[in-house]
């Protein structure tokens, strides 16, 4: 893999005594919300773009994204002077659409989910001859995402467990592959939204691998179908996959904002939501928590806070 260093930030990894008390673990937050474009997705898109032959780059690229991959592709394409067209769900937060356009890409809003945007992008690729840059189901993209784990181990060699959000599985596959080959003793646990559990279903053989409907506040991981290339790596290297509810994600968002002074999106809070849930054994362990992105709309905060309060009341009732 070519060096991404000149083009990406080595994002900080921070601790919080407040969150340690809440979970009983030693949490280490990897802040990819501080990455360029506000998400880890730049790493995979940039690695793919750097490996794209000149003759393919000349045809232009097309991609589909719930938002963060779009920005990563748009910025990466601009670095090589490549024309980019990106299809995004109609409900994508305005901040992500505007940022993608600001990086120079043409944006087409279509469909209610990533899957529908993906299908529109695939049709456009066939018609235009452009190169398709997949959001997760691509080995060069996965390798780029895996650089997050490389940095985490450099910043905190004592890590015993890593919590990583899963949509289609690119970040989880890249992370788990790297960690298990370097430090096989580290537990790697994937986290999905319970409203989009395609990878969870595949991992445990509990339900359909392709979902009819997905929804919720974690749009960055709302994928109807798990990756065909990512799943074999996840099945081989992940120790566990868990799901979290929208209310649990909302609680994590609010806590990170109020106590940690960090503004993150739903997908970016999923790993912390899992740490807070009590459903995984992390007490006393050094735990890496991947905060995958921070591209969220401020206008949604009132509703998120209501959901978080409902989660708190339910916890007290228990």
mmCIF file of C-alpha atoms in Angstrom:
data_model
loop_
_atom_site.group_PDB
_atom_site.id
_atom_site.type_symbol
_atom_site.label_atom_id
_atom_site.label_comp_id
_atom_site.label_asym_id
_atom_site.label_seq_id
_atom_site.Cartn_x
_atom_site.Cartn_y
_atom_site.Cartn_z
ATOM 1 C CA UNK A 1 0.000 0.000 0.000
ATOM 2 C CA UNK A 2 1.379 3.358 -0.994
ATOM 3 C CA UNK A 3 1.925 5.918 1.727
ATOM 4 C CA UNK A 4 -1.198 7.930 2.572
ATOM 5 C CA UNK A 5 0.642 10.035 5.155
ATOM 6 C CA UNK A 6 1.003 13.284 3.158
ATOM 7 C CA UNK A 7 -2.728 13.396 2.428
ATOM 8 C CA UNK A 8 -4.433 12.337 5.677
ATOM 9 C CA UNK A 9 -4.308 13.388 9.323
ATOM 10 C CA UNK A 10 -3.014 11.081 12.016
ATOM 11 C CA UNK A 11 -6.102 11.578 14.137
ATOM 12 C CA UNK A 12 -5.867 11.851 17.927
ATOM 13 C CA UNK A 13 -6.699 9.132 20.410
ATOM 14 C CA UNK A 14 -8.087 10.411 23.705
ATOM 15 C CA UNK A 15 -9.219 9.063 27.079
ATOM 16 C CA UNK A 16 -11.995 10.108 29.453
ATOM 17 C CA UNK A 17 -12.238 9.317 33.162
ATOM 18 C CA UNK A 18 -15.956 10.108 32.973
ATOM 19 C CA UNK A 19 -16.597 7.479 30.325
ATOM 20 C CA UNK A 20 -14.293 5.019 32.075
ATOM 21 C CA UNK A 21 -16.493 5.297 35.173
ATOM 22 C CA UNK A 22 -19.633 4.746 33.110
ATOM 23 C CA UNK A 23 -18.320 1.553 31.505
ATOM 24 C CA UNK A 24 -15.796 0.174 33.976
ATOM 25 C CA UNK A 25 -13.255 -0.019 31.150
ATOM 26 C CA UNK A 26 -10.265 2.049 30.037
ATOM 27 C CA UNK A 27 -11.627 3.609 26.861
ATOM 28 C CA UNK A 28 -9.423 5.060 24.141
ATOM 29 C CA UNK A 29 -11.391 7.032 21.537
ATOM 30 C CA UNK A 30 -9.926 7.118 18.017
ATOM 31 C CA UNK A 31 -11.278 10.396 16.644
ATOM 32 C CA UNK A 32 -11.768 9.960 12.921
ATOM 33 C CA UNK A 33 -14.308 12.786 13.123
ATOM 34 C CA UNK A 34 -11.146 14.932 13.090
ATOM 35 C CA UNK A 35 -9.985 13.367 9.822
ATOM 36 C CA UNK A 36 -10.036 15.421 6.636
ATOM 37 C CA UNK A 37 -13.609 15.278 5.273
ATOM 38 C CA UNK A 38 -14.743 14.413 8.818
ATOM 39 C CA UNK A 39 -14.557 10.637 8.422
ATOM 40 C CA UNK A 40 -12.286 7.597 8.084
ATOM 41 C CA UNK A 41 -13.664 7.071 4.576
ATOM 42 C CA UNK A 42 -10.994 9.294 3.054
ATOM 43 C CA UNK A 43 -8.382 6.628 3.809
ATOM 44 C CA UNK A 44 -9.969 3.924 1.672
ATOM 45 C CA UNK A 45 -10.994 6.231 -1.159
ATOM 46 C CA UNK A 46 -7.520 7.751 -1.320
ATOM 47 C CA UNK A 47 -5.806 4.367 -1.348
ATOM 48 C CA UNK A 48 -8.068 3.264 -4.203
ATOM 49 C CA UNK A 49 -7.434 6.457 -6.147
ATOM 50 C CA UNK A 50 -3.671 6.207 -5.717
ATOM 51 C CA UNK A 51 -3.738 2.728 -7.276
ATOM 52 C CA UNK A 52 -5.968 3.697 -10.217
ATOM 53 C CA UNK A 53 -4.120 3.340 -13.556
ATOM 54 C CA UNK A 54 -3.922 6.480 -15.708
ATOM 55 C CA UNK A 55 -6.055 4.996 -18.484
ATOM 56 C CA UNK A 56 -8.851 4.205 -16.001
ATOM 57 C CA UNK A 57 -8.628 7.581 -14.296
ATOM 58 C CA UNK A 58 -9.151 9.244 -17.671
ATOM 59 C CA UNK A 59 -12.610 7.643 -17.899
ATOM 60 C CA UNK A 60 -13.730 9.336 -14.685
ATOM 61 C CA UNK A 61 -15.185 7.651 -11.624
ATOM 62 C CA UNK A 62 -18.628 6.992 -10.257
ATOM 63 C CA UNK A 63 -19.544 6.070 -6.688
ATOM 64 C CA UNK A 64 -22.472 5.585 -4.336
ATOM 65 C CA UNK A 65 -22.439 6.744 -0.740
ATOM 66 C CA UNK A 66 -24.518 7.596 2.296
ATOM 67 C CA UNK A 67 -22.265 10.641 2.615
ATOM 68 C CA UNK A 68 -18.827 10.037 4.055
ATOM 69 C CA UNK A 69 -17.461 7.887 1.224
ATOM 70 C CA UNK A 70 -18.722 10.571 -1.160
ATOM 71 C CA UNK A 71 -16.550 13.219 0.453
ATOM 72 C CA UNK A 72 -13.540 10.919 0.549
ATOM 73 C CA UNK A 73 -13.936 10.049 -3.138
ATOM 74 C CA UNK A 74 -14.535 13.666 -4.124
ATOM 75 C CA UNK A 75 -11.426 14.942 -2.337
ATOM 76 C CA UNK A 76 -9.279 12.028 -3.529
ATOM 77 C CA UNK A 77 -10.424 12.501 -7.121
ATOM 78 C CA UNK A 78 -9.644 16.211 -6.973
ATOM 79 C CA UNK A 79 -6.071 15.404 -5.903
ATOM 80 C CA UNK A 80 -5.580 13.504 -9.179
ATOM 81 C CA UNK A 81 -7.745 15.738 -11.356
ATOM 82 C CA UNK A 82 -10.286 12.980 -11.960
ATOM 83 C CA UNK A 83 -13.917 13.739 -12.801
ATOM 84 C CA UNK A 84 -16.234 12.266 -10.135
ATOM 85 C CA UNK A 85 -19.998 11.631 -10.114
ATOM 86 C CA UNK A 86 -21.509 10.446 -6.866
ATOM 87 C CA UNK A 87 -24.971 9.079 -6.137
ATOM 88 C CA UNK A 88 -26.332 9.639 -2.621
ATOM 89 C CA UNK A 89 -29.651 8.810 -0.875
ATOM 90 C CA UNK A 90 -32.213 11.585 -0.966
ATOM 91 C CA UNK A 91 -32.207 11.833 2.853
ATOM 92 C CA UNK A 92 -28.436 12.364 3.127
ATOM 93 C CA UNK A 93 -27.682 15.187 5.611
ATOM 94 C CA UNK A 94 -27.210 18.523 3.877
ATOM 95 C CA UNK A 95 -23.773 18.952 5.411
ATOM 96 C CA UNK A 96 -22.510 15.847 3.608
ATOM 97 C CA UNK A 97 -24.029 16.823 0.250
ATOM 98 C CA UNK A 98 -22.665 20.352 0.374
ATOM 99 C CA UNK A 99 -19.205 19.189 1.413
ATOM 100 C CA UNK A 100 -19.099 16.643 -1.413
ATOM 101 C CA UNK A 101 -20.007 19.291 -3.962
ATOM 102 C CA UNK A 102 -17.428 21.653 -2.475
ATOM 103 C CA UNK A 103 -14.718 19.066 -3.218
ATOM 104 C CA UNK A 104 -15.671 19.233 -6.895
ATOM 105 C CA UNK A 105 -17.875 16.180 -7.463
ATOM 106 C CA UNK A 106 -21.219 16.097 -9.280
ATOM 107 C CA UNK A 107 -23.867 14.840 -6.819
ATOM 108 C CA UNK A 108 -27.057 12.985 -7.774
ATOM 109 C CA UNK A 109 -29.599 12.426 -4.975
ATOM 110 C CA UNK A 110 -31.624 9.272 -5.564
ATOM 111 C CA UNK A 111 -33.419 6.591 -3.523
ATOM 112 C CA UNK A 112 -34.213 6.063 0.126
ATOM 113 C CA UNK A 113 -31.111 4.032 1.028
ATOM 114 C CA UNK A 114 -27.506 3.367 0.086
ATOM 115 C CA UNK A 115 -28.601 0.269 -1.859
ATOM 116 C CA UNK A 116 -30.827 2.278 -4.173
ATOM 117 C CA UNK A 117 -28.085 4.858 -4.733
ATOM 118 C CA UNK A 118 -25.678 2.011 -5.434
ATOM 119 C CA UNK A 119 -27.974 0.543 -8.078
ATOM 120 C CA UNK A 120 -28.302 3.936 -9.775
ATOM 121 C CA UNK A 121 -24.524 4.382 -9.735
ATOM 122 C CA UNK A 122 -23.990 0.901 -11.176
ATOM 123 C CA UNK A 123 -26.360 1.698 -14.054
ATOM 124 C CA UNK A 124 -24.530 4.965 -14.710
ATOM 125 C CA UNK A 125 -21.188 3.145 -14.781
ATOM 126 C CA UNK A 126 -22.455 0.791 -17.488
ATOM 127 C CA UNK A 127 -23.736 3.696 -19.551
ATOM 128 C CA UNK A 128 -20.723 5.993 -19.139
ATOM 129 C CA UNK A 129 -17.787 3.586 -18.917
ATOM 130 C CA UNK A 130 -16.549 5.296 -15.752
ATOM 131 C CA UNK A 131 -14.691 3.364 -13.033
ATOM 132 C CA UNK A 132 -16.827 2.370 -10.050
ATOM 133 C CA UNK A 133 -15.299 3.076 -6.632
ATOM 134 C CA UNK A 134 -17.146 0.943 -4.104
ATOM 135 C CA UNK A 135 -17.758 2.306 -0.612
ATOM 136 C CA UNK A 136 -16.571 -0.873 1.106
ATOM 137 C CA UNK A 137 -16.473 -4.017 -1.078
ATOM 138 C CA UNK A 138 -13.021 -3.420 -2.537
ATOM 139 C CA UNK A 139 -9.713 -4.747 -1.231
ATOM 140 C CA UNK A 140 -7.799 -1.503 -1.843
ATOM 141 C CA UNK A 141 -10.518 0.445 -0.033
ATOM 142 C CA UNK A 142 -10.386 -2.015 2.887
ATOM 143 C CA UNK A 143 -6.606 -1.724 3.050
ATOM 144 C CA UNK A 144 -6.871 2.047 3.276
ATOM 145 C CA UNK A 145 -9.427 1.814 6.084
ATOM 146 C CA UNK A 146 -7.095 -0.544 7.939
ATOM 147 C CA UNK A 147 -4.616 2.302 8.457
ATOM 148 C CA UNK A 148 -6.876 3.466 11.312
ATOM 149 C CA UNK A 149 -5.978 0.308 13.228
ATOM 150 C CA UNK A 150 -2.287 0.787 12.463
ATOM 151 C CA UNK A 151 -2.405 4.231 14.073
ATOM 152 C CA UNK A 152 -4.399 2.953 17.038
ATOM 153 C CA UNK A 153 -1.749 0.374 17.931
ATOM 154 C CA UNK A 154 1.002 2.948 17.579
ATOM 155 C CA UNK A 155 -0.866 5.363 19.841
ATOM 156 C CA UNK A 156 -1.966 2.772 22.422
ATOM 157 C CA UNK A 157 0.081 -0.460 22.381
ATOM 158 C CA UNK A 158 -1.858 -1.709 25.434
ATOM 159 C CA UNK A 159 -5.117 -2.220 23.532
ATOM 160 C CA UNK A 160 -6.952 -5.432 24.435
ATOM 161 C CA UNK A 161 -10.273 -4.897 22.635
ATOM 162 C CA UNK A 162 -11.324 -2.768 19.664
ATOM 163 C CA UNK A 163 -14.921 -1.767 18.920
ATOM 164 C CA UNK A 164 -15.572 -0.899 15.289
ATOM 165 C CA UNK A 165 -18.821 0.134 13.565
ATOM 166 C CA UNK A 166 -20.065 -1.964 10.639
ATOM 167 C CA UNK A 167 -22.171 -0.951 7.668
ATOM 168 C CA UNK A 168 -21.011 -2.886 4.635
ATOM 169 C CA UNK A 169 -17.903 -3.965 6.501
ATOM 170 C CA UNK A 170 -14.971 -2.141 4.886
ATOM 171 C CA UNK A 171 -13.654 -0.547 8.076
ATOM 172 C CA UNK A 172 -14.268 -3.665 10.155
ATOM 173 C CA UNK A 173 -12.625 -5.959 7.589
ATOM 174 C CA UNK A 174 -9.581 -3.735 7.181
ATOM 175 C CA UNK A 175 -9.258 -3.237 10.928
ATOM 176 C CA UNK A 176 -9.679 -6.877 11.901
ATOM 177 C CA UNK A 177 -7.360 -8.154 9.174
ATOM 178 C CA UNK A 178 -4.577 -5.820 10.269
ATOM 179 C CA UNK A 179 -4.998 -6.325 14.017
ATOM 180 C CA UNK A 180 -5.302 -10.103 13.963
ATOM 181 C CA UNK A 181 -2.193 -10.437 11.821
ATOM 182 C CA UNK A 182 -0.145 -8.164 14.097
ATOM 183 C CA UNK A 183 -1.755 -8.810 17.487
ATOM 184 C CA UNK A 184 -4.000 -11.901 17.354
ATOM 185 C CA UNK A 185 -4.693 -11.548 21.088
ATOM 186 C CA UNK A 186 -6.745 -8.375 20.561
ATOM 187 C CA UNK A 187 -10.524 -8.899 20.561
ATOM 188 C CA UNK A 188 -12.198 -7.163 17.636
ATOM 189 C CA UNK A 189 -15.926 -6.570 18.030
ATOM 190 C CA UNK A 190 -18.120 -5.184 15.275
ATOM 191 C CA UNK A 191 -21.121 -2.963 16.002
ATOM 192 C CA UNK A 192 -24.199 -2.610 13.786
ATOM 193 C CA UNK A 193 -27.443 -0.709 14.052
ATOM 194 C CA UNK A 194 -30.225 -3.086 15.031
ATOM 195 C CA UNK A 195 -32.225 -1.477 12.203
ATOM 196 C CA UNK A 196 -29.668 -2.613 9.600
ATOM 197 C CA UNK A 197 -28.206 -5.913 10.885
ATOM 198 C CA UNK A 198 -27.162 -7.527 7.600
ATOM 199 C CA UNK A 199 -23.642 -8.419 8.777
ATOM 200 C CA UNK A 200 -24.920 -9.530 12.188
ATOM 201 C CA UNK A 201 -27.373 -11.867 10.444
ATOM 202 C CA UNK A 202 -24.647 -13.349 8.255
ATOM 203 C CA UNK A 203 -22.175 -13.697 11.099
ATOM 204 C CA UNK A 204 -24.593 -15.619 13.316
ATOM 205 C CA UNK A 205 -26.811 -17.167 10.599
ATOM 206 C CA UNK A 206 -29.864 -15.592 12.230
ATOM 207 C CA UNK A 207 -31.635 -13.795 9.409
ATOM 208 C CA UNK A 208 -31.471 -12.436 5.856
ATOM 209 C CA UNK A 209 -28.174 -11.161 4.494
ATOM 210 C CA UNK A 210 -30.076 -8.748 2.253
ATOM 211 C CA UNK A 211 -32.618 -6.565 4.026
ATOM 212 C CA UNK A 212 -35.746 -5.057 2.522
ATOM 213 C CA UNK A 213 -35.780 -1.973 4.729
ATOM 214 C CA UNK A 214 -33.235 -0.086 6.837
ATOM 215 C CA UNK A 215 -33.573 3.154 8.761
ATOM 216 C CA UNK A 216 -32.591 5.136 11.799
ATOM 217 C CA UNK A 217 -30.159 7.823 12.896
ATOM 218 C CA UNK A 218 -26.902 6.045 11.989
ATOM 219 C CA UNK A 219 -27.154 6.647 8.238
ATOM 220 C CA UNK A 220 -23.456 5.940 7.714
ATOM 221 C CA UNK A 221 -23.958 2.252 8.567
ATOM 222 C CA UNK A 222 -27.460 1.728 7.171
ATOM 223 C CA UNK A 223 -26.567 -0.807 4.471
ATOM 224 C CA UNK A 224 -29.127 -3.289 3.158
ATOM 225 C CA UNK A 225 -26.627 -5.926 2.051
ATOM 226 C CA UNK A 226 -23.295 -6.871 3.615
ATOM 227 C CA UNK A 227 -20.227 -6.850 1.398
ATOM 228 C CA UNK A 228 -19.398 -10.058 -0.458
ATOM 229 C CA UNK A 229 -15.668 -9.361 -0.185
ATOM 230 C CA UNK A 230 -15.785 -7.950 3.333
ATOM 231 C CA UNK A 231 -17.769 -10.772 4.932
ATOM 232 C CA UNK A 232 -15.184 -13.576 4.537
ATOM 233 C CA UNK A 233 -12.607 -11.391 6.297
ATOM 234 C CA UNK A 234 -15.076 -10.460 9.024
ATOM 235 C CA UNK A 235 -16.087 -14.095 9.506
ATOM 236 C CA UNK A 236 -12.425 -15.058 9.813
ATOM 237 C CA UNK A 237 -11.067 -12.248 11.971
ATOM 238 C CA UNK A 238 -13.868 -10.695 14.057
ATOM 239 C CA UNK A 239 -14.525 -12.197 17.466
ATOM 240 C CA UNK A 240 -18.063 -10.922 17.866
ATOM 241 C CA UNK A 241 -20.744 -8.700 16.309
ATOM 242 C CA UNK A 242 -23.341 -6.832 18.383
ATOM 243 C CA UNK A 243 -26.212 -4.504 17.555
ATOM 244 C CA UNK A 244 -27.293 -1.264 19.206
ATOM 245 C CA UNK A 245 -30.608 0.573 19.098
ATOM 246 C CA UNK A 246 -31.248 4.096 17.880
ATOM 247 C CA UNK A 247 -31.931 5.223 21.435
ATOM 248 C CA UNK A 248 -28.597 3.776 22.591
ATOM 249 C CA UNK A 249 -26.810 5.537 19.739
ATOM 250 C CA UNK A 250 -28.616 8.773 20.614
ATOM 251 C CA UNK A 251 -27.507 8.469 24.229
ATOM 252 C CA UNK A 252 -23.902 7.991 23.094
ATOM 253 C CA UNK A 253 -24.112 11.057 20.824
ATOM 254 C CA UNK A 254 -25.449 13.245 23.633
ATOM 255 C CA UNK A 255 -22.917 11.989 26.182
ATOM 256 C CA UNK A 256 -20.031 12.596 23.799
ATOM 257 C CA UNK A 257 -21.288 16.102 23.130
ATOM 258 C CA UNK A 258 -22.118 17.068 26.709
ATOM 259 C CA UNK A 259 -19.326 15.272 28.578
ATOM 260 C CA UNK A 260 -16.657 14.838 25.935
ATOM 261 C CA UNK A 261 -17.261 18.041 23.936
ATOM 262 C CA UNK A 262 -17.247 15.938 20.765
ATOM 263 C CA UNK A 263 -19.813 16.282 17.997
ATOM 264 C CA UNK A 264 -20.252 12.976 16.151
ATOM 265 C CA UNK A 265 -22.726 11.416 13.754
ATOM 266 C CA UNK A 266 -24.845 8.357 14.500
ATOM 267 C CA UNK A 267 -22.467 5.843 12.927
ATOM 268 C CA UNK A 268 -19.586 7.522 14.731
ATOM 269 C CA UNK A 269 -21.257 6.955 18.095
ATOM 270 C CA UNK A 270 -22.204 3.300 17.502
ATOM 271 C CA UNK A 271 -19.035 1.800 19.004
ATOM 272 C CA UNK A 272 -19.372 3.901 22.155
ATOM 273 C CA UNK A 273 -23.054 2.924 22.355
ATOM 274 C CA UNK A 274 -21.960 -0.711 22.421
ATOM 275 C CA UNK A 275 -19.473 0.037 25.211
ATOM 276 C CA UNK A 276 -22.251 1.681 27.223
ATOM 277 C CA UNK A 277 -24.777 -1.095 26.583
ATOM 278 C CA UNK A 278 -23.290 -3.602 29.025
ATOM 279 C CA UNK A 279 -23.752 -6.402 26.485
ATOM 280 C CA UNK A 280 -20.040 -6.969 25.939
ATOM 281 C CA UNK A 281 -17.376 -7.874 28.471
ATOM 282 C CA UNK A 282 -14.968 -4.934 28.580
ATOM 283 C CA UNK A 283 -14.655 -4.193 32.316
ATOM 284 C CA UNK A 284 -11.071 -3.518 33.308
ATOM 285 C CA UNK A 285 -9.829 -3.744 29.717
ATOM 286 C CA UNK A 286 -8.084 -1.207 27.497
ATOM 287 C CA UNK A 287 -10.655 -0.691 24.760
ATOM 288 C CA UNK A 288 -10.218 1.151 21.475
ATOM 289 C CA UNK A 289 -13.444 2.876 20.445
ATOM 290 C CA UNK A 290 -13.578 3.904 16.802
ATOM 291 C CA UNK A 291 -15.351 7.213 16.344
ATOM 292 C CA UNK A 292 -15.750 6.843 12.611
ATOM 293 C CA UNK A 293 -17.123 10.258 11.648
ATOM 294 C CA UNK A 294 -18.607 13.571 12.647
ATOM 295 C CA UNK A 295 -20.672 14.681 9.649
ATOM 296 C CA UNK A 296 -24.097 15.241 11.165
ATOM 297 C CA UNK A 297 -26.771 17.914 10.896
ATOM 298 C CA UNK A 298 -27.134 20.116 13.968
ATOM 299 C CA UNK A 299 -30.842 20.475 13.238
ATOM 300 C CA UNK A 300 -31.383 16.841 14.252
ATOM 301 C CA UNK A 301 -29.981 17.317 17.760
ATOM 302 C CA UNK A 302 -33.313 18.078 19.502
ATOM 303 C CA UNK A 303 -34.821 14.784 18.309
ATOM 304 C CA UNK A 304 -31.638 12.896 19.188
ATOM 305 C CA UNK A 305 -31.730 14.343 22.701
ATOM 306 C CA UNK A 306 -35.331 13.171 23.149
ATOM 307 C CA UNK A 307 -34.343 9.663 22.104
ATOM 308 C CA UNK A 308 -31.383 9.734 24.491
ATOM 309 C CA UNK A 309 -33.628 10.772 27.383
ATOM 310 C CA UNK A 310 -35.927 7.865 26.582
ATOM 311 C CA UNK A 311 -32.962 5.510 26.736
ATOM 312 C CA UNK A 312 -31.939 6.924 30.122
ATOM 313 C CA UNK A 313 -35.468 6.478 31.509
ATOM 314 C CA UNK A 314 -35.583 2.902 30.269
ATOM 315 C CA UNK A 315 -32.246 2.216 31.959
ATOM 316 C CA UNK A 316 -33.467 3.618 35.251
ATOM 317 C CA UNK A 317 -36.633 1.534 35.013
ATOM 318 C CA UNK A 318 -34.565 -1.601 34.678
#
